[in-house]
PDB file of C-alpha atoms and ligand atoms in Angstrom:
ATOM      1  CA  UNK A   1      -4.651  22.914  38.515  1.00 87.00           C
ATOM      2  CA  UNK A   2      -5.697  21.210  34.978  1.00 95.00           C
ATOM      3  CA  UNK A   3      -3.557  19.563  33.293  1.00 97.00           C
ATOM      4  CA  UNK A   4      -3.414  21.930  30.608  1.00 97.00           C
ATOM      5  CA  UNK A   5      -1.832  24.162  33.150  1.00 97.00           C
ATOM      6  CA  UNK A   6       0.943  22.089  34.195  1.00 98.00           C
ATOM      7  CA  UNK A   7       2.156  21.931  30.899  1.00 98.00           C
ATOM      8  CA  UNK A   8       5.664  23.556  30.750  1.00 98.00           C
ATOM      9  CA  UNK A   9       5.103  26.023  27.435  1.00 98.00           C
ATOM     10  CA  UNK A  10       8.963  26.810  27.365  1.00 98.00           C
ATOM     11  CA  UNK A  11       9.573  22.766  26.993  1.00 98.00           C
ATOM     12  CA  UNK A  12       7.013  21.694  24.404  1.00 98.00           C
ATOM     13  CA  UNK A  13       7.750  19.451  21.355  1.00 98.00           C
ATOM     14  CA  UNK A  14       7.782  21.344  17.995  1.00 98.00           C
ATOM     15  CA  UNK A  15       6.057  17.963  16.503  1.00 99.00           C
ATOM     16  CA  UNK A  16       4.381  15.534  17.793  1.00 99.00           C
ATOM     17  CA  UNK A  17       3.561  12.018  16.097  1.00 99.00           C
ATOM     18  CA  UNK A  18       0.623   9.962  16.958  1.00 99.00           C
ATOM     19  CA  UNK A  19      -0.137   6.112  15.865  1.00 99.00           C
ATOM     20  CA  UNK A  20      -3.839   6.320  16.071  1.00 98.00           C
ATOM     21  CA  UNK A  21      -4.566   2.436  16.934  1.00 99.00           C
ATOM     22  CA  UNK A  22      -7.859   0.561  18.603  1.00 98.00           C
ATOM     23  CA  UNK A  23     -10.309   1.834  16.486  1.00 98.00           C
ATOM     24  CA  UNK A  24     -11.855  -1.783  15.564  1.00 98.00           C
ATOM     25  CA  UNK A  25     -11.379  -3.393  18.999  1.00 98.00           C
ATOM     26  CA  UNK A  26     -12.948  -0.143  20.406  1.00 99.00           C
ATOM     27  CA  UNK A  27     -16.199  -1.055  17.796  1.00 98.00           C
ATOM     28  CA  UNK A  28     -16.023  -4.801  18.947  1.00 98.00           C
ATOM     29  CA  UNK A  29     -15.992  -3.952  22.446  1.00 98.00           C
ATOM     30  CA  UNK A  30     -19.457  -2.368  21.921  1.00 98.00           C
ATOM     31  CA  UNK A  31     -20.259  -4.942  19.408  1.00 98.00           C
ATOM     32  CA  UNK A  32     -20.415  -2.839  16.627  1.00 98.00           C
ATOM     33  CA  UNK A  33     -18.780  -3.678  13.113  1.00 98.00           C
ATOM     34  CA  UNK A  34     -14.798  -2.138  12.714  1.00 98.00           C
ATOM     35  CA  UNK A  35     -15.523   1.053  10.725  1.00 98.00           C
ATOM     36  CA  UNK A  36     -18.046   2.826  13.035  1.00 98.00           C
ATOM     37  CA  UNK A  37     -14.894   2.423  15.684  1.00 98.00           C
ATOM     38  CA  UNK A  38     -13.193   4.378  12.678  1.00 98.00           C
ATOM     39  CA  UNK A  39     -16.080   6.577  12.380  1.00 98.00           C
ATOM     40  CA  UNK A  40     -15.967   7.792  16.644  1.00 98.00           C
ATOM     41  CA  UNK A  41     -11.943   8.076  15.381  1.00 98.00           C
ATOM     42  CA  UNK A  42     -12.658  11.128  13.731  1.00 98.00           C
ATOM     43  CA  UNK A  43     -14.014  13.049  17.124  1.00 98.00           C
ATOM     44  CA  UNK A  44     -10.107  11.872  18.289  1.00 98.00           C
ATOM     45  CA  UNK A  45      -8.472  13.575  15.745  1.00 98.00           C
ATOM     46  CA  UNK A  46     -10.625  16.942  16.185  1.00 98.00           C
ATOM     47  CA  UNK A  47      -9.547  17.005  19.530  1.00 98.00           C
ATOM     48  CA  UNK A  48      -6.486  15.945  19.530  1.00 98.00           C
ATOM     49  CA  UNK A  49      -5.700  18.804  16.649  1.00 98.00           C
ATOM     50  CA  UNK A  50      -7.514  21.190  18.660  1.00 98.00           C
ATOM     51  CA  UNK A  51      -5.421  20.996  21.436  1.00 98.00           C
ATOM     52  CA  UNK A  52      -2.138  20.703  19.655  1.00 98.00           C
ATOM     53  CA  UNK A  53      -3.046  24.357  18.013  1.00 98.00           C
ATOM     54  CA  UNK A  54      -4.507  25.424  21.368  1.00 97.00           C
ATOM     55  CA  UNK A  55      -1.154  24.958  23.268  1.00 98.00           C
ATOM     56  CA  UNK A  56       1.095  26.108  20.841  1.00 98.00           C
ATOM     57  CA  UNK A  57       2.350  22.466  18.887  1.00 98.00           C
ATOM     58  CA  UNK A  58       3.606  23.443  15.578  1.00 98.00           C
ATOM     59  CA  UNK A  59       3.878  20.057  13.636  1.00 99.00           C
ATOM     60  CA  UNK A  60       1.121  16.660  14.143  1.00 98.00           C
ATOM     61  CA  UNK A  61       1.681  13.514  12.297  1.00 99.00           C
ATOM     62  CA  UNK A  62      -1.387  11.573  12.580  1.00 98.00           C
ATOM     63  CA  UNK A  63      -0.906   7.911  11.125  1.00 98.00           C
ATOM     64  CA  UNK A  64      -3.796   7.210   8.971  1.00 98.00           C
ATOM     65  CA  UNK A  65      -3.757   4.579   6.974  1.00 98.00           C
ATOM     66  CA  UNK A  66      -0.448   2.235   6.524  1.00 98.00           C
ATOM     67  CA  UNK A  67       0.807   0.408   3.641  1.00 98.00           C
ATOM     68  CA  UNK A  68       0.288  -2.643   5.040  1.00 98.00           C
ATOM     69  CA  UNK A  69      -3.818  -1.602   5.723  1.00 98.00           C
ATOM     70  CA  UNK A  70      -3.988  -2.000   2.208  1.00 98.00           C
ATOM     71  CA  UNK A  71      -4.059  -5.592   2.983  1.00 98.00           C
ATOM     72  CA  UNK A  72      -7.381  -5.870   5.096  1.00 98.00           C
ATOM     73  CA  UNK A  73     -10.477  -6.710   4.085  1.00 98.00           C
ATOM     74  CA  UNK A  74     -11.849  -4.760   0.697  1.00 98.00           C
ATOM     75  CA  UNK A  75     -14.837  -3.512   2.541  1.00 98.00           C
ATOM     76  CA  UNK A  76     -13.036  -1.557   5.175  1.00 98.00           C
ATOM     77  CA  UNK A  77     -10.183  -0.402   3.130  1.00 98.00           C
ATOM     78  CA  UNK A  78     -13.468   1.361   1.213  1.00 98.00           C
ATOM     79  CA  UNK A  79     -15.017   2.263   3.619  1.00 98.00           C
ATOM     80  CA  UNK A  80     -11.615   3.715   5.261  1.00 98.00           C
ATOM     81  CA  UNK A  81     -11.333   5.945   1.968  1.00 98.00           C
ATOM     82  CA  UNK A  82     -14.709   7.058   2.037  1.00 97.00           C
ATOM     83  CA  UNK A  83     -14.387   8.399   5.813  1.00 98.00           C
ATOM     84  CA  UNK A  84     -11.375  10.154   4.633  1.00 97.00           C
ATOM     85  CA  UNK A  85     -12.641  11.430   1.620  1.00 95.00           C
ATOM     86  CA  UNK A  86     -15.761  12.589   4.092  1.00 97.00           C
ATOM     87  CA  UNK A  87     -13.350  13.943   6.618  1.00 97.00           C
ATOM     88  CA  UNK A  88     -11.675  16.125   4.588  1.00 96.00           C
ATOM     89  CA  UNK A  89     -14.216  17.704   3.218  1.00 95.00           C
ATOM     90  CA  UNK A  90     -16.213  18.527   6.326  1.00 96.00           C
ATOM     91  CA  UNK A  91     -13.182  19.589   8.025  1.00 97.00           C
ATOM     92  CA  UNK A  92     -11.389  21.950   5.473  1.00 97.00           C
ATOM     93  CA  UNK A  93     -13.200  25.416   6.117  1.00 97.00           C
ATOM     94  CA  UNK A  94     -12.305  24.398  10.053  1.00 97.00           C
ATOM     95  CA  UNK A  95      -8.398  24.232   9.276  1.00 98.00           C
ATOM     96  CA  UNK A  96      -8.451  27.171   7.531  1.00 98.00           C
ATOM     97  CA  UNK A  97     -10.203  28.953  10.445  1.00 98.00           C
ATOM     98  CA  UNK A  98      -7.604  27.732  12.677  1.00 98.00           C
ATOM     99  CA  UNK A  99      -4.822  28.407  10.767  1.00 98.00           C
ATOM    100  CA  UNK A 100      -3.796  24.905  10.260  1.00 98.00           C
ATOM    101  CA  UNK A 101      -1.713  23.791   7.333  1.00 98.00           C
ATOM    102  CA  UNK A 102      -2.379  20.276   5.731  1.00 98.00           C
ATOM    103  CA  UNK A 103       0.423  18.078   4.333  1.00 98.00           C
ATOM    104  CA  UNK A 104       0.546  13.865   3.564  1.00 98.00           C
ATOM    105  CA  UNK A 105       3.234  11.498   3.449  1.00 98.00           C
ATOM    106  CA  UNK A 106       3.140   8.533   1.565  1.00 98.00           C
ATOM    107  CA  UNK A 107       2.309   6.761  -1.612  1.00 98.00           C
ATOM    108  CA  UNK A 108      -0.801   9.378  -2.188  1.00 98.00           C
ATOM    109  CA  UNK A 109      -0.998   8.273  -6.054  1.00 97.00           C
ATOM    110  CA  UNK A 110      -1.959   4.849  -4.968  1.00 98.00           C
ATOM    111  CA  UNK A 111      -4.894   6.490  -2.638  1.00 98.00           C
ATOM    112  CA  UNK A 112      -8.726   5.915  -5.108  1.00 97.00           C
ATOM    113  CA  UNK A 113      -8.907   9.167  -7.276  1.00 97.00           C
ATOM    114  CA  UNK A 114     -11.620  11.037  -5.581  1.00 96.00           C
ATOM    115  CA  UNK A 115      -9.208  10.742  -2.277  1.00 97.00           C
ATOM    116  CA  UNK A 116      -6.339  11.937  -4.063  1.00 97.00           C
ATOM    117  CA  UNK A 117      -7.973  14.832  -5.593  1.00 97.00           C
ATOM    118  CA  UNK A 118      -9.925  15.788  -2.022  1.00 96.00           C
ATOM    119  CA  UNK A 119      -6.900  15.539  -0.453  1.00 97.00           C
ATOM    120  CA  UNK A 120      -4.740  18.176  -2.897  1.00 98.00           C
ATOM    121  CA  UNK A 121      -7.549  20.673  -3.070  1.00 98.00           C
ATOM    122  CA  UNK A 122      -7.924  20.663   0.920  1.00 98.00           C
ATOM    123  CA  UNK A 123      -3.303  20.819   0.784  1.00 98.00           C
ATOM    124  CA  UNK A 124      -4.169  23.720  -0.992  1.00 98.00           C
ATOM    125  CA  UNK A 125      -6.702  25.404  -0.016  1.00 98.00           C
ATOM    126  CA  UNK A 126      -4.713  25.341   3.131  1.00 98.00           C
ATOM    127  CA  UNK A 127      -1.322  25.747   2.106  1.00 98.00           C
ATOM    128  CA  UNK A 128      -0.599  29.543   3.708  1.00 98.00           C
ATOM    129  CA  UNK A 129      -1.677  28.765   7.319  1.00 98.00           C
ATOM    130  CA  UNK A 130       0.908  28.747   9.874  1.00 98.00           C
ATOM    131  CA  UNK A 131      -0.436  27.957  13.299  1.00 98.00           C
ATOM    132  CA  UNK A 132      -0.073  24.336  13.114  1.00 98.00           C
ATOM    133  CA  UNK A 133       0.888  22.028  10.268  1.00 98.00           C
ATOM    134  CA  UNK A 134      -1.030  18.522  10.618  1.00 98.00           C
ATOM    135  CA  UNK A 135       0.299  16.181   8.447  1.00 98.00           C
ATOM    136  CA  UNK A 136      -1.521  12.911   7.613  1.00 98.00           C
ATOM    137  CA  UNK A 137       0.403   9.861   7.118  1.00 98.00           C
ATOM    138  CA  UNK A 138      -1.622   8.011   4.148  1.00 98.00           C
ATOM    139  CA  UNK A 139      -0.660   4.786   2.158  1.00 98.00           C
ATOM    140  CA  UNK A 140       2.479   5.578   4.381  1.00 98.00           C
ATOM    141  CA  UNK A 141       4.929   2.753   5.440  1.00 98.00           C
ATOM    142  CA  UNK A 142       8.681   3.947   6.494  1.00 98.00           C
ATOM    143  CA  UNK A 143      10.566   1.110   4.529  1.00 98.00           C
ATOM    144  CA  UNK A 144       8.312   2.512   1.477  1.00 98.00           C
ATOM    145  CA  UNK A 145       9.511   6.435   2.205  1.00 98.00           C
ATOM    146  CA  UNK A 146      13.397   5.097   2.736  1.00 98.00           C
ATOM    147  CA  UNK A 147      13.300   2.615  -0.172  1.00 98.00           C
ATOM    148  CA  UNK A 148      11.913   5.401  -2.508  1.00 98.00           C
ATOM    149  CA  UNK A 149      15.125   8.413  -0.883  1.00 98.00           C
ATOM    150  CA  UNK A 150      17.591   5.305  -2.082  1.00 98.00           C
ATOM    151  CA  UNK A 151      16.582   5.169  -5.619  1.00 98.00           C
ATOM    152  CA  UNK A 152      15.952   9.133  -6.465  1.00 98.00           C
ATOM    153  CA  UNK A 153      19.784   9.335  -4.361  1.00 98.00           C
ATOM    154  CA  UNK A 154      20.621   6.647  -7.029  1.00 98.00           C
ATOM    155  CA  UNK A 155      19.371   8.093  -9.831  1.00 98.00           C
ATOM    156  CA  UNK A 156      20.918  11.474  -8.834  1.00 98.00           C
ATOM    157  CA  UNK A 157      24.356   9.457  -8.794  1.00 98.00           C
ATOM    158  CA  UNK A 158      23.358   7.739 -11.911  1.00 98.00           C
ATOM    159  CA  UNK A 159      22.681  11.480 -13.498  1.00 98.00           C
ATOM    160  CA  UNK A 160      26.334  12.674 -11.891  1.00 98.00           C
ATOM    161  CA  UNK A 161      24.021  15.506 -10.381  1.00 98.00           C
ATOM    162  CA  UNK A 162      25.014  13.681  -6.729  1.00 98.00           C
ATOM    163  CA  UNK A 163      28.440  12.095  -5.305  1.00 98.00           C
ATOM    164  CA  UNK A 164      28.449   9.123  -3.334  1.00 97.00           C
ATOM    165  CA  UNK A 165      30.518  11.061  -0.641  1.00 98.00           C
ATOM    166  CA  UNK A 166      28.565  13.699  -0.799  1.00 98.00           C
ATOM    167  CA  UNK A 167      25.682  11.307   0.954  1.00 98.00           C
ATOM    168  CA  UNK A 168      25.401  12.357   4.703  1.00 98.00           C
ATOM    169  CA  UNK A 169      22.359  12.218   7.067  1.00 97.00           C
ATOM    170  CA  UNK A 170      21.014  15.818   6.023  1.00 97.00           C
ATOM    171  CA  UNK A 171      20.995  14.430   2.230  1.00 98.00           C
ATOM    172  CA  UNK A 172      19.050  11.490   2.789  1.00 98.00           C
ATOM    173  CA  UNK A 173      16.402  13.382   5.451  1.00 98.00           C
ATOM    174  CA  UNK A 174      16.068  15.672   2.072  1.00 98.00           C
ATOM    175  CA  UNK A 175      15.310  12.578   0.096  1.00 98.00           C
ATOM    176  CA  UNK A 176      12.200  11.706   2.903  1.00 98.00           C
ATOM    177  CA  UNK A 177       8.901  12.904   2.342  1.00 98.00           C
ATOM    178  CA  UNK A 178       9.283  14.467   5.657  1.00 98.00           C
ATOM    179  CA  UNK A 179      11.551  17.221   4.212  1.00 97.00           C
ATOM    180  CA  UNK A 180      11.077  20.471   5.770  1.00 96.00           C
ATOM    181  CA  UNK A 181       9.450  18.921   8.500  1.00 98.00           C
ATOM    182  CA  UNK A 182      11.321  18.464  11.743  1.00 98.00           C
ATOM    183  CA  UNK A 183      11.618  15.067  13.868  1.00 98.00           C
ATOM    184  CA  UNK A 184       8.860  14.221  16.060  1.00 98.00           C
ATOM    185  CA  UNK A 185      10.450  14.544  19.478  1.00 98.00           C
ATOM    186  CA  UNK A 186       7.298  12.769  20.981  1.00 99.00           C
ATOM    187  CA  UNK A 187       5.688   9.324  19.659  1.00 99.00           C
ATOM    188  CA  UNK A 188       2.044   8.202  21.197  1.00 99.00           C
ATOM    189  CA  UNK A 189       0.609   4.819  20.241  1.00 99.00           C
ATOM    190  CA  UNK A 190      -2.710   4.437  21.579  1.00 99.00           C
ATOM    191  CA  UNK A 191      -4.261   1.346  21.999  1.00 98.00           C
ATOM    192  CA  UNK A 192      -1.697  -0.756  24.503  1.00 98.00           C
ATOM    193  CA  UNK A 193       0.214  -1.947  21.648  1.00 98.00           C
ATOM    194  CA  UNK A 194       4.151  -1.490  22.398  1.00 98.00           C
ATOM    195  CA  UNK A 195       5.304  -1.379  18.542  1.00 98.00           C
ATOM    196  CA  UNK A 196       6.024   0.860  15.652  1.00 98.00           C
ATOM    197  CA  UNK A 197       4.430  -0.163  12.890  1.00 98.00           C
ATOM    198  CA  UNK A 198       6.787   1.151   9.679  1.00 98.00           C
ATOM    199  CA  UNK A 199       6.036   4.635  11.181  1.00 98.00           C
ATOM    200  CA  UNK A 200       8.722   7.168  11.038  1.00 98.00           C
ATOM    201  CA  UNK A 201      11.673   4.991  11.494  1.00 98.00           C
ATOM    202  CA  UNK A 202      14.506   7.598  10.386  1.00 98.00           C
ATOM    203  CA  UNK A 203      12.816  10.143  11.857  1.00 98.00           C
ATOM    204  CA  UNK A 204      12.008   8.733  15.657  1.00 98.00           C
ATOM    205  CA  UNK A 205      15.707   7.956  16.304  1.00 98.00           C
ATOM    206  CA  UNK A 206      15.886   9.841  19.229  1.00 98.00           C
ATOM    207  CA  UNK A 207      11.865  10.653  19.936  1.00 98.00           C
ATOM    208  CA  UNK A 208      10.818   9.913  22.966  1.00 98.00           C
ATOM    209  CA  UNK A 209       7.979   7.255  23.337  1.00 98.00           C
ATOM    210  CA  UNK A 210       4.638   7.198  24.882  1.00 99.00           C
ATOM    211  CA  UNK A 211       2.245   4.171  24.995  1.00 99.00           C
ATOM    212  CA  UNK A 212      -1.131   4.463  26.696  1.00 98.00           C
ATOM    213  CA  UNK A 213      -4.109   1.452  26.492  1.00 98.00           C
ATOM    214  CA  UNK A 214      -6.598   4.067  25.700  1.00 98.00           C
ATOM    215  CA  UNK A 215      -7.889   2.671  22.503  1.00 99.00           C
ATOM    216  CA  UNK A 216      -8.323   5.673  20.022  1.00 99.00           C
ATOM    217  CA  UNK A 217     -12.135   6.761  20.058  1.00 99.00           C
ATOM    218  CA  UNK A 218     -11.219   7.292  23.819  1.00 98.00           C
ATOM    219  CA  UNK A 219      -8.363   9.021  23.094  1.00 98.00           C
ATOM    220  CA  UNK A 220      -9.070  13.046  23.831  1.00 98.00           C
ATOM    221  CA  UNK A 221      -7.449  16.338  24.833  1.00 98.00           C
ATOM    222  CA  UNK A 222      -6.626  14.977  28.407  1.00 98.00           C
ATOM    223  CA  UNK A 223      -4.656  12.338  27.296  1.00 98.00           C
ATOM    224  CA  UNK A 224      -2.530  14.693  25.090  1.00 98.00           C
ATOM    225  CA  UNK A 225      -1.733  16.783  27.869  1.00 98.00           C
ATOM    226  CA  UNK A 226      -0.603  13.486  29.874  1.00 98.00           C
ATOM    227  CA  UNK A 227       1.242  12.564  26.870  1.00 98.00           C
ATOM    228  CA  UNK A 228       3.255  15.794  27.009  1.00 98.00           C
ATOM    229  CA  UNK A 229       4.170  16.226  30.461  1.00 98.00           C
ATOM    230  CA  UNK A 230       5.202  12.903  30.847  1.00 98.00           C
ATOM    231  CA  UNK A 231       7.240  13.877  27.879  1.00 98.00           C
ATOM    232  CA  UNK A 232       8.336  16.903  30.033  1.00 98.00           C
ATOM    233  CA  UNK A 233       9.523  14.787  32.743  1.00 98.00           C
ATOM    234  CA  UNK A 234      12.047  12.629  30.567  1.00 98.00           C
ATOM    235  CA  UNK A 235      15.387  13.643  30.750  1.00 97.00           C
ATOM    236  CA  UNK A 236      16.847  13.574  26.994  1.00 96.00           C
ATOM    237  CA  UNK A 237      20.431  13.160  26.810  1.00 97.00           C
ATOM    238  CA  UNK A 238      21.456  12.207  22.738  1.00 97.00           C
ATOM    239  CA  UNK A 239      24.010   9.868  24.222  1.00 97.00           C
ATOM    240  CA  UNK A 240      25.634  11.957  26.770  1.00 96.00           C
ATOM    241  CA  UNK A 241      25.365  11.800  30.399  1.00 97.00           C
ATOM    242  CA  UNK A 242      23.127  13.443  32.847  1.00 96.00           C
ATOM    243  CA  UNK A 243      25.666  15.357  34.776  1.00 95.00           C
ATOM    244  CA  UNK A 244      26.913  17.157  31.021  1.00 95.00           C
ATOM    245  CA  UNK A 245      23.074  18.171  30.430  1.00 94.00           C
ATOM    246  CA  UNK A 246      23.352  19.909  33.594  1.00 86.00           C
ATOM    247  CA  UNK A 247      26.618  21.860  32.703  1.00 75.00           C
TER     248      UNK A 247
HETATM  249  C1  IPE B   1      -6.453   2.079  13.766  1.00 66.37           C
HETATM  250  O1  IPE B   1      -7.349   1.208  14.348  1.00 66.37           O
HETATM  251  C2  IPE B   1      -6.933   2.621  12.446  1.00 66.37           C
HETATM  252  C3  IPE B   1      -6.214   2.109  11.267  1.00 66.37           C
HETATM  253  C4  IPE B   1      -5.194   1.315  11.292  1.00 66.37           C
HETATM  254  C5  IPE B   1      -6.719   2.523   9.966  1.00 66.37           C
HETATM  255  P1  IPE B   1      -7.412  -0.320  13.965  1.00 66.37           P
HETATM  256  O2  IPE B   1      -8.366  -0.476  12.829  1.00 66.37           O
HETATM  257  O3  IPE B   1      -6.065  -0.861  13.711  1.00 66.37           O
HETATM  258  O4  IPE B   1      -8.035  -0.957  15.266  1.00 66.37           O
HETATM  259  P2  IPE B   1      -7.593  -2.300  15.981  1.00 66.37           P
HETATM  260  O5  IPE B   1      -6.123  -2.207  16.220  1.00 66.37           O
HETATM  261  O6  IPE B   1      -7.949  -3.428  15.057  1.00 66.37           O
HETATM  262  O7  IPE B   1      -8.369  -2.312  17.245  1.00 66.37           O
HETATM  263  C1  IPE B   2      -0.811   1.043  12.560  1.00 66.37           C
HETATM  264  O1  IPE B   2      -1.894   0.360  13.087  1.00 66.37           O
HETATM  265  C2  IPE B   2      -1.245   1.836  11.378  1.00 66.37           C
HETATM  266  C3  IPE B   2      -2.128   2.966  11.666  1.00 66.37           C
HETATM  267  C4  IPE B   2      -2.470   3.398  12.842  1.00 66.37           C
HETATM  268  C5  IPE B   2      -2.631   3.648  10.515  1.00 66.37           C
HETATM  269  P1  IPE B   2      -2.165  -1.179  12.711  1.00 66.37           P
HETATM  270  O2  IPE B   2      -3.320  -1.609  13.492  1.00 66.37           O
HETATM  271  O3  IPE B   2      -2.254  -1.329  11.241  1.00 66.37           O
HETATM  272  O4  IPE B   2      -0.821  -1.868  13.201  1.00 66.37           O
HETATM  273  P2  IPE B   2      -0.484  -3.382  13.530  1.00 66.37           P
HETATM  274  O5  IPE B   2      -0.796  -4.164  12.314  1.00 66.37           O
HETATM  275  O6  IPE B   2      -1.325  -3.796  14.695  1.00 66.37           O
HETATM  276  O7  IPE B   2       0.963  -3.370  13.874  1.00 66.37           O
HETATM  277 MG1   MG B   3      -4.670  -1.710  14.895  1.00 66.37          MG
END
């Protein structure tokens, strides 16, 4: 039996979140420079994608490119936007084949203008599909995405278009750039690094985590199906106890 068969298609995660790490150790290992680890990152997401529309996953997060990335050195930050801006491009006729939906989260006005306007044309062009909806997290950091639901909740107070008791959970996941889109019940951070990284930290308060040391070039649509029926096997109880899941 494959994998893919012993996945449980009554128990699969509606969205799935992925921090796509290891690309430059992946390129050192073979003693190439950082971005053509980047580069062989780009067959990862394919797959990956693939086989989240293949088995039925309706929402992917795929973390991109962080807020804090803006910080490393200019050449790959360029270089990062080019592949992108590459990527995009080359891949946009294939979403719309598939059915899949683009979306991005995170400071896009701060992405280089030929980025930006790649990425909105391919958002549209691909706006009506509804197999899968991949969203790519972009100049993305969490503290950015809750700092920025405070102040438009505090200018809404400001306005007197918003009361302060009037503030509960589903007001402030309205106020996240994830609106509309559910929480990831499943996080996977490749690369053998146990952290989060400012990813999704409203949203993963109750996802449950996967690490593997596959560094992300390696990463394919095995190790998705691993991901998720580990994920299967995990017995999620939102605080109660195991004997009241059972009743
Ligand atoms: C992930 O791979 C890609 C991005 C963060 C853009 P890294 O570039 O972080 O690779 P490592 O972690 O240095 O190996
Ligand atoms: C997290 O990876 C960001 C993305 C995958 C885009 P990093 O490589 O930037 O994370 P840290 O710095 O090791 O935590
Ligand atoms: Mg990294």
């Amino acid at each position: 039996m494959s994998l893919k068969d012993k996945i449980d298609p009554s128990k699969l995660p509606e969205h799935i979140a992925i921090i796509m790490d290891g690309n430059g150790r992946w390129a050192k290992q073979k003693g190439e420079e950082r971005i053509f680890g980047h580069e062989s990152g780009v067959k990862s997401v394919r797959d990956s994608v693939e086989a989240a529309a293949e088995i039925g996953i309706k929402f992917l997060t795929l973390y991109a490119f962080s807020t804090e990335n803006w910080n490393r050195p200019k050449e790959e930050v360029i270089a990062l936007m080019q592949l992108l801006v590459y990527s995009i491009n080359a891949e946009t006729e294939t979403l719309n084949k598939n059915s899949i939906c683009l979306k991005a989260i995170g400071d896009l006005k701060s992405l280089p203008s030929d980025c930006y306007n790649e990425l909105m044309e391919a958002i549209d062009k691909t706006k009506n599909n509804t197999r899968l909806t991949l969203v790519l997290a972009l100049s993305y950091s969490s503290r950015w995405e809750i700092l920025n639901a405070m102040k438009k909740i505090a200018l809404e107070i400001e306005n007197k278009t918003l009361s302060a008791a009037a503030i509960d959970e589903s007001c402030i996941q309205k106020h996240l750039c994830t609106v509309n889109i559910p929480d990831p019940e499943l996080m996977i951070r490749t690369s053998g690094e146990h952290r989060i990284s400012n990813f999704l930290l409203w949203q993963i308060a109750y996802s449950e985590l996967y690490f593997t040391d596959k560094l992300w070039p390696d990463f394919g649509k095995e190790d998705l199906y691993e991901a998720i029926l580990d994920y299967q096997n995990r017995e999620r109880r939102f605080g109660k106890t195991s004997e009241q899941l059972i009743l």
